[in-house]
Coordinates of C-alpha atoms in Angstrom, one line a residue:
Chain A
X473 CA 6.3 -35.0 -1.0
X474 CA 8.9 -37.5 0.0
X475 CA 7.3 -40.4 -1.8
X476 CA 7.0 -37.9 -4.9
X477 CA 10.7 -37.3 -4.9
X478 CA 11.3 -40.8 -4.6
X479 CA 9.1 -41.7 -7.6
X480 CA 10.6 -39.0 -9.5
X481 CA 14.3 -40.4 -8.6
X482 CA 13.2 -43.7 -9.7
X483 CA 11.7 -42.7 -12.9
X484 CA 14.4 -40.4 -13.6
X485 CA 16.5 -43.3 -13.4
X486 CA 14.4 -45.2 -15.8
X487 CA 14.6 -42.4 -18.3
X488 CA 18.5 -42.3 -17.9
X489 CA 18.6 -45.9 -18.7
X490 CA 16.3 -45.7 -21.7
X491 CA 17.8 -42.5 -23.2
X492 CA 20.9 -44.1 -24.4
X493 CA 18.8 -46.8 -26.2
X494 CA 17.2 -44.1 -28.2
X495 CA 20.5 -42.7 -29.1
X496 CA 21.8 -46.0 -30.1
X497 CA 18.8 -46.4 -32.3
X498 CA 19.6 -43.1 -33.9
X499 CA 23.4 -44.0 -34.3
X500 CA 24.3 -40.3 -33.6
X501 CA 27.6 -39.7 -32.0
X502 CA 27.3 -36.7 -29.6
X503 CA 28.4 -33.6 -31.7
X504 CA 28.0 -34.5 -35.3
X505 CA 24.3 -35.1 -35.6
X506 CA 21.9 -32.8 -37.3
X507 CA 19.1 -30.7 -35.6
X508 CA 16.8 -33.6 -34.9
X509 CA 19.5 -35.9 -33.5
X510 CA 19.2 -37.4 -30.1
X511 CA 22.2 -37.4 -28.0
X512 CA 22.3 -40.0 -25.0
X513 CA 24.9 -38.1 -23.2
X514 CA 23.0 -34.8 -23.3
X515 CA 19.9 -36.6 -22.2
X516 CA 21.6 -38.0 -19.3
X517 CA 23.2 -34.5 -18.3
X518 CA 19.7 -32.7 -18.6
X519 CA 18.2 -35.4 -16.3
X520 CA 21.1 -35.0 -14.0
X521 CA 20.9 -31.3 -14.1
X522 CA 17.1 -31.4 -13.6
X523 CA 17.2 -33.7 -10.6
X524 CA 19.9 -31.7 -8.9
X525 CA 18.0 -28.5 -9.5
X526 CA 14.8 -29.9 -8.3
X527 CA 16.4 -31.2 -5.0
X528 CA 18.5 -28.2 -4.3
X529 CA 15.9 -25.6 -5.4
X530 CA 13.0 -27.4 -3.5
X531 CA 15.0 -27.3 -0.4
X532 CA 16.9 -24.1 -0.5
X533 CA 14.8 -21.9 -2.8
X534 CA 11.1 -22.6 -3.3
X535 CA 10.9 -24.0 0.2
X536 CA 12.2 -21.0 2.2
X537 CA 10.5 -18.6 -0.2
X538 CA 7.0 -20.3 0.1
X539 CA 7.5 -20.6 3.9
X540 CA 8.5 -17.0 4.3
X541 CA 5.5 -16.0 2.2
X542 CA 3.2 -18.5 4.0
X543 CA 4.3 -17.1 7.5
X544 CA 3.8 -13.6 6.3
X545 CA 0.4 -14.6 5.0
X546 CA -0.2 -16.2 8.3
X547 CA 0.9 -13.2 10.3
X548 CA -1.4 -10.8 7.9
X549 CA -4.4 -13.4 8.5
X550 CA -3.7 -13.4 12.2
X551 CA -3.6 -9.6 12.1
X552 CA -6.8 -9.3 10.1
X553 CA -8.4 -11.8 12.5
X554 CA -7.4 -9.8 15.4
X555 CA -8.4 -6.5 14.0
X556 CA -11.9 -8.2 13.2
X557 CA -12.1 -9.6 16.8
X558 CA -11.1 -6.2 18.1
X559 CA -13.6 -4.4 15.9
X560 CA -16.5 -6.8 17.1
X561 CA -15.3 -6.3 20.8
X562 CA -15.3 -2.6 20.2
X563 CA -18.8 -2.8 18.7
X564 CA -20.3 -5.0 21.4
X565 CA -18.6 -2.6 23.9
X566 CA -20.3 0.4 22.0
X567 CA -23.7 -1.2 22.2
X568 CA -23.1 -2.0 26.0
X569 CA -22.0 1.7 26.6
X570 CA -25.1 2.8 24.6
X571 CA -27.5 0.7 26.6
X572 CA -25.8 2.1 29.9
X573 CA -26.1 5.6 28.8
X574 CA -29.6 5.1 27.7
X575 CA -30.5 3.5 31.1
X576 CA -28.5 6.3 32.8
X577 CA -30.5 8.7 30.8
X578 CA -33.8 7.1 31.6
X579 CA -32.9 7.0 35.3
X580 CA -32.0 10.7 35.1
X581 CA -35.4 11.4 33.4
X582 CA -37.2 9.2 36.1
X583 CA -35.2 11.2 38.9
X584 CA -36.1 14.6 37.3
X585 CA -39.6 13.6 36.9
X586 CA -39.9 12.3 40.2
X587 CA -38.3 15.4 41.7
X588 CA -40.6 17.5 39.6
X589 CA -43.6 15.5 41.0
X590 CA -42.3 15.9 44.6
X591 CA -41.8 19.5 44.1
X592 CA -45.2 19.8 42.7
X593 CA -46.8 17.8 45.4
X594 CA -44.8 20.0 47.9
X595 CA -45.9 23.2 46.4
X596 CA -49.5 22.2 46.4
X597 CA -49.4 21.1 49.9
X598 CA -47.5 24.1 50.8
X599 CA -49.9 26.5 49.0
X600 CA -52.7 24.5 50.6
X601 CA -51.4 24.9 54.1
X602 CA -50.5 28.7 53.6
X603 CA -54.0 29.0 52.6
X604 CA -55.5 27.2 55.3
X605 CA -53.2 29.0 57.9
X606 CA -54.3 32.3 56.1
X607 CA -58.0 31.3 56.5
X608 CA -57.4 30.2 60.2
X609 CA -55.6 33.5 60.7
X610 CA -58.3 35.5 59.2
X611 CA -60.9 33.5 61.1
X612 CA -59.2 34.1 64.3
X613 CA -58.5 37.7 63.6
X614 CA -62.4 38.1 62.6
X615 CA -63.2 36.4 65.9
X616 CA -60.9 38.6 67.9
X617 CA -62.1 41.5 66.3
X618 CA -65.6 40.4 67.0
X619 CA -64.9 39.6 70.4
X620 CA -63.1 43.0 71.2
X621 CA -65.8 44.7 69.4
X622 CA -68.4 42.9 71.7
X623 CA -66.2 43.6 74.7
X624 CA -65.6 47.2 73.7
X625 CA -69.5 47.7 73.2
X626 CA -70.1 46.0 76.7
X627 CA -67.3 48.1 78.2
X628 CA -68.6 51.1 76.5
X629 CA -72.1 50.3 77.4
X630 CA -71.0 49.7 81.1
X631 CA -69.0 52.9 81.1
X632 CA -71.9 54.8 79.5
X633 CA -74.3 53.3 82.2
X634 CA -71.8 54.2 84.9
X635 CA -71.2 57.9 83.7
X636 CA -75.1 58.2 82.9
X637 CA -75.8 57.0 86.5
X638 CA -73.3 59.2 88.0
X639 CA -74.4 62.2 85.8
X640 CA -78.1 61.2 86.6
X641 CA -77.2 60.9 90.2
X642 CA -75.7 64.3 90.3
X643 CA -78.5 65.8 88.5
X644 CA -81.5 64.2 90.6
X645 CA -79.9 63.0 93.7
X646 CA -83.0 63.1 95.9
X647 CA -86.3 61.2 94.9
X648 CA -85.0 58.7 92.9
X649 CA -83.7 55.2 94.2
X650 CA -81.0 53.4 92.6
X651 CA -83.0 50.5 91.1
X652 CA -85.6 52.8 89.4
X653 CA -83.0 55.1 88.0
X654 CA -81.3 52.1 86.6
X655 CA -84.3 51.1 84.8
X656 CA -85.0 54.4 83.5
X657 CA -81.5 54.9 82.1
X658 CA -81.4 51.5 80.6
X659 CA -84.6 52.1 78.9
X660 CA -83.3 55.3 77.5
X661 CA -80.0 53.7 76.3
X662 CA -81.9 51.0 74.5
X663 CA -83.8 53.7 72.8
X664 CA -80.4 55.3 72.0
X665 CA -79.2 52.0 70.2
Chain B
X70 CA 17.8 -8.8 1.7
X71 CA 19.4 -5.4 1.6
X72 CA 20.4 -3.8 -1.8
X73 CA 24.1 -3.8 -0.8
X74 CA 24.2 -7.6 -0.4
X75 CA 22.3 -8.1 -3.4
X76 CA 24.9 -5.9 -5.2
X77 CA 27.6 -7.7 -3.6
X78 CA 26.3 -10.9 -4.6
X79 CA 25.7 -9.9 -8.3
X80 CA 29.3 -8.4 -8.3
X81 CA 30.6 -11.7 -7.0
X82 CA 29.0 -13.7 -9.6
X83 CA 30.1 -11.5 -12.4
X84 CA 33.6 -11.3 -11.0
X85 CA 33.6 -15.1 -10.4
X86 CA 32.4 -15.7 -13.8
X87 CA 34.8 -13.2 -15.5
X88 CA 37.8 -14.9 -13.5
X89 CA 36.7 -18.3 -14.6
X90 CA 36.6 -17.0 -18.2
X91 CA 40.1 -15.6 -18.1
X92 CA 41.6 -18.3 -16.5
X93 CA 40.1 -20.9 -18.8
X94 CA 41.0 -18.7 -22.0
X95 CA 44.5 -18.1 -20.6
X96 CA 45.0 -22.0 -20.1
X97 CA 43.4 -22.8 -23.5
X98 CA 45.6 -20.3 -25.4
X99 CA 48.7 -21.9 -24.2
X100 CA 47.4 -25.4 -25.1
X101 CA 46.4 -23.9 -28.6
X102 CA 49.8 -22.5 -29.1
X103 CA 51.3 -26.0 -28.3
X104 CA 48.8 -27.5 -30.7
X105 CA 49.7 -25.1 -33.3
X106 CA 53.2 -26.0 -33.1
X107 CA 52.6 -29.6 -33.3
X108 CA 49.9 -29.2 -35.9
X109 CA 52.1 -26.9 -38.2
X110 CA 52.6 -29.5 -41.1
X111 CA 49.0 -30.6 -41.1
X112 CA 47.8 -27.1 -41.0
X113 CA 49.7 -26.7 -44.2
X114 CA 48.2 -29.5 -46.1
X115 CA 44.7 -28.3 -44.8
X116 CA 45.6 -24.8 -46.0
X117 CA 46.0 -26.1 -49.5
X118 CA 42.8 -27.9 -49.5
X119 CA 41.1 -24.6 -48.0
X120 CA 42.6 -22.7 -50.8
X121 CA 41.0 -25.1 -53.2
X122 CA 37.6 -24.7 -51.4
X123 CA 38.0 -21.0 -51.4
X124 CA 38.5 -21.1 -55.3
X125 CA 35.1 -22.8 -55.5
X126 CA 33.7 -20.0 -53.4
X127 CA 31.7 -22.2 -51.3
X128 CA 30.0 -19.9 -48.6
X129 CA 30.9 -20.7 -45.1
X130 CA 27.9 -21.7 -42.9
X131 CA 28.0 -20.1 -39.7
X132 CA 24.3 -20.4 -38.8
X133 CA 24.1 -24.2 -38.2
X134 CA 27.3 -24.6 -36.3
X135 CA 26.1 -22.1 -34.1
X136 CA 22.8 -23.9 -33.4
X137 CA 24.1 -27.4 -33.4
X138 CA 25.8 -29.1 -30.6
X139 CA 29.5 -29.4 -30.9
X140 CA 32.6 -30.6 -29.1
X141 CA 34.0 -27.3 -28.5
X142 CA 32.9 -23.9 -26.7
X143 CA 33.8 -20.2 -27.9
X144 CA 35.1 -17.7 -25.6
X145 CA 35.8 -14.1 -26.1
X146 CA 39.1 -13.4 -27.6
X147 CA 41.0 -10.2 -28.6
X148 CA 42.5 -11.5 -31.7
X149 CA 41.3 -12.4 -35.3
X150 CA 37.7 -13.4 -35.2
X151 CA 37.4 -12.2 -31.7
X152 CA 36.6 -15.6 -30.5
X153 CA 38.7 -18.6 -29.5
X154 CA 37.4 -22.1 -29.7
X155 CA 38.2 -24.3 -26.7
X156 CA 38.1 -28.2 -27.6
X157 CA 36.2 -30.0 -24.8
X158 CA 37.8 -33.0 -23.2
X159 CA 36.6 -36.4 -24.7
X160 CA 35.8 -39.0 -22.1
X161 CA 35.5 -42.8 -22.8
X162 CA 32.0 -43.8 -23.0
X163 CA 30.6 -45.7 -20.4
X164 CA 29.0 -49.1 -20.9
X165 CA 26.1 -50.1 -18.7
X166 CA 25.1 -53.4 -20.0
X167 CA 24.1 -53.2 -23.5
X168 CA 24.0 -49.3 -23.2
X169 CA 27.0 -47.1 -24.4
X170 CA 26.6 -43.6 -22.9
X171 CA 29.1 -41.0 -24.1
X172 CA 29.1 -38.5 -21.2
X173 CA 31.8 -36.3 -22.6
X174 CA 31.0 -32.6 -22.1
X175 CA 29.6 -31.0 -25.3
X176 CA 28.8 -27.3 -26.0
X177 CA 25.3 -27.8 -24.8
X178 CA 26.3 -29.9 -21.9
X179 CA 28.6 -27.1 -20.6
X180 CA 25.9 -24.7 -21.3
X181 CA 23.5 -26.7 -19.3
X182 CA 25.8 -27.0 -16.5
X183 CA 26.5 -23.2 -16.5
X184 CA 22.9 -22.1 -16.8
X185 CA 22.3 -24.6 -13.7
X186 CA 25.0 -23.0 -11.7
X187 CA 23.6 -19.5 -12.4
X188 CA 20.2 -20.9 -11.6
X189 CA 21.3 -22.2 -8.5
X190 CA 23.2 -19.1 -7.4
X191 CA 20.6 -16.9 -8.1
X192 CA 17.8 -18.9 -6.5
X193 CA 19.5 -20.1 -3.5
X194 CA 20.5 -16.5 -2.9
X195 CA 16.9 -15.5 -3.1
X196 CA 15.9 -18.3 -0.8
X197 CA 18.5 -17.3 1.8
X198 CA 17.3 -13.6 1.4
X199 CA 13.8 -14.7 1.8
X200 CA 14.6 -16.7 5.0
X201 CA 16.7 -13.8 6.5
X202 CA 13.8 -11.5 5.7
X203 CA 11.5 -13.7 7.5
X204 CA 13.8 -14.0 10.6
X205 CA 13.6 -10.1 10.6
X206 CA 9.9 -10.3 10.3
X207 CA 9.9 -7.9 7.2
X208 CA 9.1 -8.6 3.6
X209 CA 11.9 -9.6 1.3
X210 CA 13.5 -6.9 -0.8
X211 CA 15.9 -6.8 -3.7
X212 CA 16.6 -9.8 -5.6
X213 CA 15.0 -12.2 -3.2
X214 CA 11.9 -9.9 -3.3
X215 CA 11.8 -10.1 -7.2
X216 CA 12.2 -13.9 -7.2
X217 CA 9.7 -14.3 -4.5
X218 CA 7.2 -12.2 -6.5
X219 CA 7.9 -14.3 -9.5
X220 CA 7.6 -17.5 -7.7
X221 CA 4.5 -16.4 -5.8
X222 CA 2.8 -15.2 -9.2
X223 CA 3.5 -18.5 -10.8
X224 CA 2.4 -20.6 -7.8
X225 CA -0.6 -18.8 -6.8
X226 CA -2.1 -17.5 -10.1
X227 CA -0.9 -20.0 -12.5
X228 CA 0.4 -23.5 -11.1
X229 CA -2.4 -24.0 -8.2
X230 CA -5.3 -23.1 -10.2
X231 CA -4.4 -25.4 -13.0
X232 CA -3.0 -28.3 -10.9
X233 CA -6.4 -28.4 -9.0
X234 CA -6.9 -29.4 -5.5
X235 CA -4.0 -30.4 -3.5
X236 CA -1.7 -29.6 -6.4
X237 CA 0.9 -27.9 -4.0
X238 CA 3.3 -31.1 -4.1
X239 CA 3.5 -30.7 -8.0
X240 CA 4.6 -26.8 -7.6
X241 CA 8.6 -27.4 -6.9
X242 CA 8.5 -29.8 -10.2
X243 CA 7.1 -27.3 -12.5
X244 CA 8.9 -24.3 -10.9
X245 CA 12.1 -26.3 -11.3
X246 CA 11.4 -26.8 -15.1
X247 CA 10.6 -23.3 -15.5
X248 CA 13.6 -21.9 -14.1
X249 CA 16.0 -24.5 -15.6
X250 CA 14.5 -23.7 -19.0
X251 CA 14.4 -19.8 -18.4
X252 CA 18.1 -19.7 -17.4
X253 CA 19.2 -21.9 -20.5
X254 CA 17.0 -19.8 -22.8
X255 CA 18.5 -16.6 -21.4
X256 CA 22.1 -17.9 -21.3
X257 CA 21.5 -18.7 -25.2
X258 CA 21.2 -14.9 -25.8
X259 CA 24.5 -13.9 -24.4
X260 CA 27.2 -13.7 -27.0
X261 CA 29.6 -16.4 -27.1
X262 CA 27.2 -18.8 -25.2
X263 CA 24.8 -21.4 -27.0
X264 CA 21.2 -22.5 -26.2
X265 CA 20.9 -25.9 -24.5
X266 CA 17.2 -25.8 -24.9
X267 CA 17.7 -25.4 -28.6
X268 CA 18.6 -29.0 -28.5
X269 CA 16.0 -31.7 -28.9
X270 CA 17.9 -34.0 -26.6
X271 CA 17.4 -31.5 -23.7
X272 CA 13.8 -30.6 -24.5
X273 CA 12.8 -34.3 -25.1
X274 CA 14.3 -35.2 -21.8
X275 CA 12.4 -32.4 -20.1
X276 CA 9.3 -33.6 -21.9
X277 CA 9.7 -37.2 -20.9
X278 CA 10.1 -36.0 -17.5
X279 CA 6.8 -34.2 -17.8
X280 CA 5.1 -37.1 -19.4
X281 CA 6.2 -39.3 -16.4
X282 CA 5.0 -36.7 -13.7
X283 CA 1.5 -36.4 -15.6
X284 CA 1.2 -40.2 -15.6
X285 CA 2.4 -40.5 -12.0
X286 CA 0.0 -37.8 -11.0
X287 CA -2.9 -39.6 -12.8
X288 CA -2.0 -42.7 -11.1
X289 CA -2.0 -41.3 -7.9
X290 CA -5.0 -39.3 -8.1
X291 CA -7.2 -41.7 -10.1
X292 CA -5.9 -45.1 -8.6
X293 CA -7.7 -47.9 -10.4
X294 CA -9.7 -45.2 -12.6
X295 CA -6.3 -44.4 -14.3
X296 CA -7.1 -47.2 -16.7
X297 CA -9.8 -45.1 -17.9
X298 CA -7.4 -42.7 -19.3
X299 CA -5.9 -45.2 -21.5
X300 CA -8.9 -47.4 -22.5
X301 CA -11.8 -45.3 -23.6
X302 CA -14.9 -47.0 -21.9
X303 CA -18.0 -44.8 -21.4
X304 CA -20.2 -46.2 -18.8
X305 CA -23.5 -44.6 -19.7
X306 CA -23.8 -46.2 -23.2
X307 CA -25.1 -49.6 -24.3
X308 CA -22.4 -52.1 -25.0
X309 CA -23.0 -52.3 -28.7
X310 CA -22.3 -48.7 -29.0
X311 CA -19.5 -48.9 -26.2
X312 CA -17.5 -51.5 -27.9
X313 CA -16.9 -49.9 -31.3
X314 CA -16.3 -46.4 -29.9
X315 CA -13.8 -47.7 -27.4
X316 CA -12.1 -49.5 -30.4
X317 CA -11.6 -46.3 -32.2
X318 CA -11.0 -44.0 -29.2
X319 CA -8.6 -46.2 -27.3
X320 CA -5.7 -45.7 -29.8
X321 CA -6.5 -42.0 -29.9
X322 CA -6.4 -41.8 -26.0
X323 CA -3.0 -43.6 -26.0
X324 CA -1.8 -41.5 -28.8
X325 CA -2.8 -38.1 -27.1
X326 CA -0.7 -39.3 -24.1
X327 CA 2.5 -39.0 -26.3
X328 CA 1.6 -36.2 -28.5
X329 CA 1.3 -33.8 -25.4
X330 CA 5.1 -34.2 -24.3
X331 CA 6.0 -34.6 -28.0
X332 CA 4.4 -31.1 -28.8
X333 CA 6.3 -29.6 -25.4
X334 CA 9.5 -30.9 -26.7
X335 CA 9.2 -29.7 -30.1
X336 CA 7.6 -26.3 -29.2
X337 CA 10.6 -25.3 -27.0
X338 CA 13.3 -26.7 -29.2
X339 CA 11.7 -25.0 -32.5
X340 CA 11.3 -21.7 -30.7
X341 CA 14.8 -21.4 -29.5
X342 CA 16.3 -22.9 -32.6
X343 CA 14.2 -20.6 -34.9
X344 CA 14.9 -17.4 -33.1
X345 CA 18.7 -18.0 -33.3
X346 CA 18.5 -19.0 -36.8
X347 CA 16.4 -15.8 -37.7
X348 CA 18.9 -13.5 -35.8
X349 CA 21.9 -15.1 -37.6
X350 CA 20.4 -14.9 -41.0
X351 CA 19.8 -11.4 -40.4
X352 CA 23.2 -10.9 -39.4
X353 CA 24.2 -12.7 -42.5
X354 CA 22.4 -10.2 -44.5
X355 CA 24.9 -7.7 -43.5
X356 CA 27.6 -9.4 -45.4
X357 CA 25.4 -10.4 -48.3
X358 CA 24.7 -6.7 -48.9
X359 CA 28.3 -5.7 -48.5
X360 CA 29.2 -8.2 -51.1
X361 CA 26.4 -6.9 -53.5
X362 CA 27.6 -3.4 -52.9
X363 CA 31.1 -4.4 -53.5
X364 CA 32.3 -3.4 -50.0
X365 CA 31.6 0.4 -50.8
X366 CA 30.9 2.8 -48.0
X367 CA 27.2 2.3 -49.0
X368 CA 27.4 -1.2 -47.8
X369 CA 27.8 0.1 -44.2
X370 CA 24.3 2.1 -44.7
X371 CA 22.5 -0.9 -46.1
X372 CA 23.9 -2.9 -42.9
X373 CA 21.7 -0.6 -40.7
X374 CA 18.5 -2.4 -42.0
X375 CA 19.6 -6.1 -40.9
X376 CA 21.0 -4.7 -37.7
X377 CA 18.1 -3.0 -36.6
X378 CA 16.0 -6.0 -37.6
X379 CA 18.4 -8.4 -35.6
X380 CA 18.1 -5.9 -32.6
X381 CA 14.3 -6.1 -32.8
X382 CA 14.3 -10.0 -33.3
X383 CA 16.9 -10.1 -30.3
X384 CA 14.5 -8.1 -28.0
X385 CA 11.8 -10.4 -29.1
X386 CA 14.0 -13.3 -28.1
X387 CA 14.1 -12.3 -24.6
X388 CA 10.7 -12.0 -24.2
X389 CA 10.4 -15.6 -26.0
X390 CA 12.8 -16.9 -23.6
X391 CA 10.5 -16.2 -20.7
X392 CA 7.4 -17.1 -22.6
X393 CA 8.6 -20.5 -23.8
X394 CA 9.8 -21.3 -20.2
X395 CA 6.5 -20.1 -18.9
X396 CA 4.5 -22.1 -21.6
X397 CA 6.4 -25.5 -20.9
X398 CA 5.7 -25.1 -17.2
X399 CA 2.1 -24.1 -17.8
X400 CA 1.2 -26.8 -20.1
X401 CA 2.8 -29.3 -17.7
X402 CA 0.7 -28.1 -15.0
X403 CA -2.4 -28.0 -17.2
X404 CA -1.8 -31.7 -18.1
X405 CA -1.2 -32.7 -14.5
X406 CA -4.5 -30.9 -13.6
X407 CA -6.3 -32.3 -16.6
X408 CA -5.5 -36.0 -15.7
X409 CA -6.2 -35.4 -12.0
X410 CA -9.6 -34.2 -12.6
X411 CA -10.6 -36.6 -15.2
X412 CA -13.1 -39.4 -14.6
X413 CA -14.1 -38.4 -11.1

């Protein structure tokens, strides 16, 4: 930029030097020429005005305006980049959360399945236990009943024997001894059964 | 920049220029009166001469004096002719070695200064507005916003694509040319003003600057290869073919270097001059019709035609003012881009 300005100034000077030459060739004093006359003074002023405009406008108009626009563009680009980064981060976070939720769901599923399996097992074992207890109890009851029944029969038999002996003793007290009587009654009772 | 500051700047510019105009006219009027007193006897003689001329009924040319450069400028005047001519000072020519340079302010020189001052005021105000807006962290509004949009459009959509890679350093040059030409063009459309860009000296100087810029850009971009833009020397042909082609094409290449800026200068000059001549000719028709109709009331009706035509042409001229500034800048950018891209 600087060297460009320098070369522009230098070349501008060249033109300024050259322009009056053309003017002299044409022999046209400033105001009196025709449409196609070339006026050295006017050329000089054009050059001066252009060079002044170039430097002043570059410094105070084009520079600040382009700079302002550039900084705004930069801010915009930054904002867009930030937004993009944010979006990417959000997407990554979303993926992560989804994975976490999936993992949690799987875990929950596993817990539920486990729980169900445990419950199932417990139910089965409890049922088994209950059935066994029931069977045991049934068995024991049967056994008790059988025992009681046998005892009752034996009791009954003993009682009956006692009563029968007593009764028989009462009836036939005299000739019969105790052993013979017992055999007789027992034979009777066996036949009774 | 807020609307109020824009408005205040516009107001101060208009007040300033108005004050300048009034002061200048007052001073000049005084001078003129003194001149009149001194020039009284001469005036009488010339009056006699003018009377003779009037007898011959030689029509007064009001077109060419308007278009051509002169040593006086016209200002608004509430008197006969509604204008007052101000004679510009005549300075001693400067001698630099063998060169004689007459730097006296002529009509077009003054217009050039005036348009440059307007250009500086408007664009520097816009630059300040843009800077202020940047400091406040918001986009520019009002005048600064408008100029910024213009510069941005020219820079990003027109100049940079044409200038090629790393063309940013040529942008200020092109933009300066654009705004300088634009303000001079537009100032020429204001009544009492003249078009500096309708003078071949001005456009030729701008074209020479463009020419130098194009060639410098070529030298910087191509280095030694710049010689190929002067001497045509195709590398992929046998020497027996190359030599005659080079002999024919080299003058064409050299000529084309000069025709480009020549066309630039001619285009701008011719467009600005032609528009003014067209408008003035149409205005002249008003009086031709009036004369033909013996200044009857019908001549007022007949005047409607040239007046509406002149208005239309004037509207077109506003467009042309922008267009020609744009074309000058665009072609300079295109030529710079061309030479930088050639023979890579």
